């Protein structure tokens, strides 16, 4: 399980409209099985809009639950096997559903980018814990742009300006960022088992966020262990670690851009022109006018 080989049949997919959101077939081909996925009450779901810090939080959870117990897991299983991506379906490879079904661990850690209205109903019925990570729209967009450039199961992003317009129009895989972050935020009002985290808070003080996670999860992880985890999940360590840096996955070309790219708050300032920023802010105000949800675009 050291990595996966790219099936010869793969090519960049077209953007399609599916259940009202933009998608690619790699995340919809297995739809029936995804929607009928049978959750267990102790499953933990890590839900995010793509590029909000999914891998970071996945690795924190993996270490909190299994860091001390299973060395083989830490040294030879890439994070995408330990924390399966539920809706991922690439020909000739085990689907996310199959990987999740076969997870031998308790709890099972499961990743999804589905917007809240498309999360399989079994997770709600079983009252599973859901950890949502949000990231400010500007940095999220920049990170997504570079990700599309280097990841061949995403459509071609075009140039930065084209990408940004499509992002604002909600025409990116997994739909509009605005609806995604607000959808889980609203759900939290009625479903108390959601822990809503922010990428910016994690950058500001990872240790504090690990502690908050433990408290949500009901874990009494000793402080020394939490401190060790905080060190192990530092950007530089994760970038070096083959099990967390995605270097074992052939659908990405690191010569174009690495998966662990910068890990910063405020990199958007290196991408947005003044005009783009003004237009984006105006549009953002409209899109987010009905929510109490707030993001920080700098620290
Ligand atoms: P950048 O492209 O801005 O560098 P996801 O896991 O949801 O795909 O998110 C990837 C983004 O999270 C990338 O952002 C990546 O560098 C960042 N990231 C991952 N691990 C991180 C860490 N330990 N510290 C800071 N940022 C991290």
Coordinates of C-alpha atoms and ligand atoms in Angstrom, one line a residue:
X1 CA 0.0 0.0 0.0
X2 CA 2.9 2.4 -0.6
X3 CA 1.1 4.3 -3.3
X4 CA -0.9 3.9 -6.5
X5 CA -0.2 3.7 -10.2
X6 CA -2.1 5.9 -12.6
X7 CA -4.6 3.9 -14.8
X8 CA -3.8 4.4 -18.5
X9 CA -7.3 5.4 -19.2
X10 CA -7.2 8.6 -17.2
X11 CA -7.5 12.0 -18.7
X12 CA -8.5 15.5 -17.5
X13 CA -12.3 15.5 -17.0
X14 CA -14.9 18.0 -18.1
X15 CA -16.8 20.1 -15.6
X16 CA -20.4 18.7 -15.4
X17 CA -23.5 19.9 -13.5
X18 CA -24.7 17.3 -11.0
X19 CA -27.4 17.6 -8.4
X20 CA -27.2 21.4 -8.9
X21 CA -23.4 21.7 -8.4
X22 CA -20.4 21.6 -10.6
X23 CA -18.6 18.3 -10.5
X24 CA -16.4 15.9 -12.4
X25 CA -17.3 12.3 -13.1
X26 CA -14.6 11.0 -10.8
X27 CA -16.8 12.1 -7.9
X28 CA -20.2 11.1 -9.2
X29 CA -19.6 7.7 -11.0
X30 CA -20.2 5.8 -7.8
X31 CA -23.2 8.0 -6.7
X32 CA -25.6 5.3 -5.6
X33 CA -23.0 3.6 -3.4
X34 CA -21.9 7.0 -2.0
X35 CA -25.4 8.0 -1.1
X36 CA -26.2 4.6 0.4
X37 CA -23.0 4.5 2.5
X38 CA -23.7 2.9 5.8
X39 CA -22.1 5.0 8.6
X40 CA -21.3 3.7 12.1
X41 CA -22.1 6.0 15.1
X42 CA -18.4 6.4 15.9
X43 CA -17.3 7.4 12.3
X44 CA -15.7 10.8 12.1
X45 CA -16.2 12.8 9.0
X46 CA -13.7 15.5 7.9
X47 CA -15.7 17.8 5.6
X48 CA -14.2 20.6 3.7
X49 CA -14.3 22.7 0.5
X50 CA -11.2 21.5 -1.5
X51 CA -7.9 23.1 -0.3
X52 CA -9.2 24.3 3.1
X53 CA -6.8 22.2 5.1
X54 CA -8.3 18.7 4.8
X55 CA -5.0 16.8 4.9
X56 CA -3.7 18.8 7.8
X57 CA -6.8 18.0 10.0
X58 CA -6.9 14.4 8.7
X59 CA -3.4 13.9 9.8
X60 CA -4.0 15.5 13.2
X61 CA -7.0 13.1 13.8
X62 CA -5.0 10.1 12.6
X63 CA -2.3 10.9 15.1
X64 CA -4.7 11.6 17.9
X65 CA -6.3 8.2 17.5
X66 CA -3.6 6.0 16.0
X67 CA -0.3 7.8 16.3
X68 CA 1.0 5.7 19.2
X69 CA -0.6 2.4 18.4
X70 CA 0.1 1.4 14.8
X71 CA 3.6 2.1 13.6
X72 CA 3.1 0.3 10.3
X73 CA 0.2 2.7 9.6
X74 CA 2.4 5.7 10.2
X75 CA 5.4 4.5 8.1
X76 CA 3.8 2.9 5.1
X77 CA 0.2 3.9 4.6
X78 CA -0.3 7.2 2.8
X79 CA -2.9 9.5 4.4
X80 CA -5.3 9.0 1.5
X81 CA -5.6 5.3 2.5
X82 CA -5.9 6.0 6.2
X83 CA -8.6 8.6 5.7
X84 CA -10.4 7.6 2.5
X85 CA -12.0 10.2 0.3
X86 CA -15.6 8.9 0.2
X87 CA -16.7 10.1 -3.3
X88 CA -13.4 9.4 -5.1
X89 CA -13.9 6.9 -7.9
X90 CA -10.9 6.4 -10.2
X91 CA -11.1 3.5 -12.7
X92 CA -9.2 0.4 -11.7
X93 CA -8.6 1.7 -8.2
X94 CA -10.5 1.0 -5.0
X95 CA -13.2 3.5 -4.6
X96 CA -13.4 5.8 -1.6
X97 CA -16.6 3.9 -0.5
X98 CA -14.8 0.5 -0.7
X99 CA -11.8 1.9 1.2
X100 CA -14.0 3.3 3.9
X101 CA -16.1 0.2 4.1
X102 CA -12.9 -1.9 4.7
X103 CA -11.3 0.4 7.2
X104 CA -10.4 -1.8 10.2
X105 CA -10.1 1.0 12.7
X106 CA -12.4 2.4 15.3
X107 CA -13.2 5.2 14.7
X108 CA -13.1 5.3 11.0
X109 CA -11.9 8.6 9.7
X110 CA -13.6 9.6 6.4
X111 CA -13.0 12.6 4.2
X112 CA -15.6 14.3 2.0
X113 CA -15.8 17.5 0.0
X114 CA -19.5 17.1 -0.6
X115 CA -21.6 20.1 0.2
X116 CA -23.8 19.6 3.3
X117 CA -27.0 18.8 1.3
X118 CA -25.3 15.9 -0.5
X119 CA -23.7 14.2 2.6
X120 CA -25.0 10.6 2.7
X121 CA -28.0 10.5 5.1
X122 CA -26.6 7.7 7.2
X123 CA -24.0 10.0 8.8
X124 CA -26.8 12.2 10.1
X125 CA -28.9 9.3 11.2
X126 CA -26.0 7.8 13.1
X127 CA -25.3 11.2 14.7
X128 CA -21.7 11.0 13.5
X129 CA -19.2 13.6 14.5
X130 CA -18.3 16.0 11.7
X131 CA -15.3 18.2 11.6
X132 CA -15.6 21.0 9.1
X133 CA -12.6 23.1 8.1
X134 CA -13.2 26.5 6.5
X135 CA -10.6 28.7 4.9
X136 CA -10.9 32.3 3.7
X137 CA -12.2 32.5 0.2
X138 CA -9.2 34.3 -1.3
X139 CA -6.5 32.0 -0.1
X140 CA -8.8 29.0 -0.7
X141 CA -9.2 30.2 -4.3
X142 CA -5.4 30.6 -4.8
X143 CA -4.7 27.2 -3.4
X144 CA -7.4 25.6 -5.6
X145 CA -6.0 27.3 -8.7
X146 CA -2.5 25.8 -8.1
X147 CA -4.1 22.5 -7.3
X148 CA -6.0 22.4 -10.5
X149 CA -2.9 23.2 -12.5
X150 CA -1.1 20.1 -11.1
X151 CA -3.9 17.6 -10.5
X152 CA -5.1 15.7 -13.6
X153 CA -8.4 14.7 -12.2
X154 CA -9.4 18.3 -12.1
X155 CA -10.5 20.3 -15.2
X156 CA -7.9 22.7 -16.7
X157 CA -8.0 25.9 -14.6
X158 CA -7.0 28.3 -17.4
X159 CA -5.2 31.4 -16.3
X160 CA -5.6 33.0 -12.9
X161 CA -8.2 35.5 -14.0
X162 CA -10.3 32.8 -15.7
X163 CA -10.1 30.6 -12.6
X164 CA -11.1 33.5 -10.3
X165 CA -14.1 34.3 -12.3
X166 CA -15.2 30.7 -12.3
X167 CA -14.6 30.4 -8.6
X168 CA -16.8 33.5 -8.0
X169 CA -19.5 32.0 -10.3
X170 CA -19.4 28.8 -8.3
X171 CA -18.2 26.9 -11.3
X172 CA -15.6 24.8 -9.6
X173 CA -15.7 21.2 -8.6
X174 CA -17.9 20.8 -5.5
X175 CA -19.7 23.9 -6.3
X176 CA -19.7 27.4 -4.9
X177 CA -17.3 28.0 -2.0
X178 CA -19.9 30.4 -0.5
X179 CA -22.7 27.9 -0.3
X180 CA -20.3 25.2 1.0
X181 CA -19.0 27.1 4.0
X182 CA -22.4 28.6 4.8
X183 CA -24.2 25.3 4.4
X184 CA -22.2 23.6 7.2
X185 CA -22.3 26.7 9.3
X186 CA -26.1 26.8 9.2
X187 CA -26.3 23.0 9.8
X188 CA -24.4 23.5 13.0
X189 CA -27.3 25.5 14.4
X190 CA -29.5 22.3 14.4
X191 CA -26.9 19.5 14.4
X192 CA -24.6 19.9 17.4
X193 CA -22.1 17.2 16.4
X194 CA -20.3 19.6 14.0
X195 CA -17.0 21.1 15.1
X196 CA -16.4 24.1 12.8
X197 CA -12.7 25.0 12.4
X198 CA -10.8 27.6 10.5
X199 CA -7.5 27.2 8.6
X200 CA -6.4 30.6 9.8
X201 CA -6.9 29.6 13.5
X202 CA -4.7 26.5 12.8
X203 CA -1.9 28.6 11.3
X204 CA -2.2 31.0 14.2
X205 CA -2.0 28.4 17.0
X206 CA -2.1 24.8 16.0
X207 CA -1.7 23.5 19.6
X208 CA -4.8 25.4 20.7
X209 CA -6.8 23.9 17.8
X210 CA -5.6 20.4 18.6
X211 CA -6.7 21.0 22.2
X212 CA -10.1 22.2 21.0
X213 CA -10.4 19.2 18.8
X214 CA -9.7 16.9 21.7
X215 CA -12.3 18.6 23.7
X216 CA -14.9 18.1 21.0
X217 CA -13.9 14.5 20.5
X218 CA -13.9 13.7 24.2
X219 CA -10.3 12.7 24.1
X220 CA -8.1 13.2 27.1
X221 CA -4.8 13.1 25.2
X222 CA -2.0 14.1 27.5
X223 CA -0.4 17.5 26.9
X224 CA 3.1 16.0 26.0
X225 CA 1.4 13.9 23.3
X226 CA -0.6 16.9 22.0
X227 CA 2.7 18.9 21.8
X228 CA 4.4 16.1 19.9
X229 CA 1.4 15.9 17.4
X230 CA 1.5 19.7 17.0
X231 CA 5.2 19.3 16.0
X232 CA 4.6 16.4 13.6
X233 CA 1.8 18.2 11.8
X234 CA 3.9 21.3 11.2
X235 CA 4.0 22.3 7.5
X236 CA 7.7 21.5 7.1
X237 CA 7.3 18.1 8.6
X238 CA 4.3 17.2 6.6
X239 CA 6.0 18.5 3.4
X240 CA 8.9 16.1 4.1
X241 CA 6.7 13.2 5.1
X242 CA 6.0 10.9 2.1
X243 CA 2.9 9.6 3.8
X244 CA 1.3 13.1 4.0
X245 CA 2.7 15.0 1.1
X246 CA 0.9 13.2 -1.7
X247 CA 4.2 12.4 -3.5
X248 CA 3.1 8.8 -3.8
X249 CA 0.0 9.7 -5.9
X250 CA 0.5 9.8 -9.7
X251 CA -2.4 12.0 -10.6
X252 CA -0.4 15.1 -9.5
X253 CA 2.6 16.7 -11.1
X254 CA 4.8 18.3 -8.4
X255 CA 6.9 19.9 -11.1
X256 CA 4.0 22.2 -11.8
X257 CA 3.2 22.8 -8.1
X258 CA 3.7 20.8 -4.9
X259 CA 0.7 19.6 -2.9
X260 CA 2.2 21.1 0.2
X261 CA 2.7 24.4 -1.5
X262 CA 2.9 27.3 1.0
X263 CA 0.5 26.7 3.9
X264 CA 0.1 30.4 4.6
X265 CA -2.6 33.0 5.3
X266 CA -2.5 35.9 3.0
X267 CA -0.8 34.4 -0.1
X268 CA -3.8 35.8 -2.0
X269 CA -1.9 39.1 -2.0
X270 CA 0.6 37.7 -4.3
X271 CA -2.1 36.8 -6.8
X272 CA -5.0 39.2 -6.8
X273 CA -4.6 42.5 -8.7
X274 CA -6.1 45.6 -7.1
X275 CA -9.0 45.4 -9.6
X276 CA -9.6 41.7 -9.0
X277 CA -9.6 42.3 -5.2
X278 CA -12.1 45.1 -5.4
X279 CA -14.4 43.1 -7.6
X280 CA -14.1 40.1 -5.4
X281 CA -14.8 42.0 -2.2
X282 CA -17.9 43.5 -3.7
X283 CA -19.2 40.2 -4.9
X284 CA -18.3 38.6 -1.6
X285 CA -20.3 41.1 0.4
X286 CA -23.4 40.2 -1.7
X287 CA -22.9 36.4 -1.4
X288 CA -22.2 36.5 2.3
X289 CA -24.7 39.1 3.4
X290 CA -27.1 36.7 5.1
X291 CA -24.6 34.8 7.3
X292 CA -22.9 35.4 10.6
X293 CA -19.9 33.4 9.4
X294 CA -16.7 35.4 9.2
X295 CA -13.2 34.7 7.9
X296 CA -9.9 36.3 8.4
X297 CA -7.8 37.0 5.2
X298 CA -4.7 38.0 7.2
X299 CA -3.3 37.3 10.6
Ligands
LIG1 P1 -1.6 26.1 0.0 O1 -1.8 25.6 -1.4 O2 -2.1 27.5 0.2 O3 -0.2 25.9 0.4 P2 -6.2 20.3 1.4 O4 -5.6 19.3 2.3 O5 -7.6 20.6 1.8 O6 -6.1 19.9 -0.1 O7 -5.5 21.7 1.6 C1 -4.2 21.9 1.1 C2 -3.7 23.3 1.6 O8 -3.4 23.1 3.0 C3 -2.4 23.7 0.9 O9 -2.5 25.1 0.9 C4 -1.4 23.1 1.9 O10 -0.1 23.7 1.8 C5 -2.1 23.4 3.2 N1 -1.5 22.6 4.3 C6 -1.5 21.3 4.4 N2 -0.9 20.9 5.5 C7 -0.5 22.1 6.2 C8 0.2 22.3 7.4 N3 0.6 21.4 8.2 N4 0.4 23.7 7.7 C9 -0.1 24.7 6.9 N5 -0.8 24.4 5.7 C10 -1.0 23.2 5.4

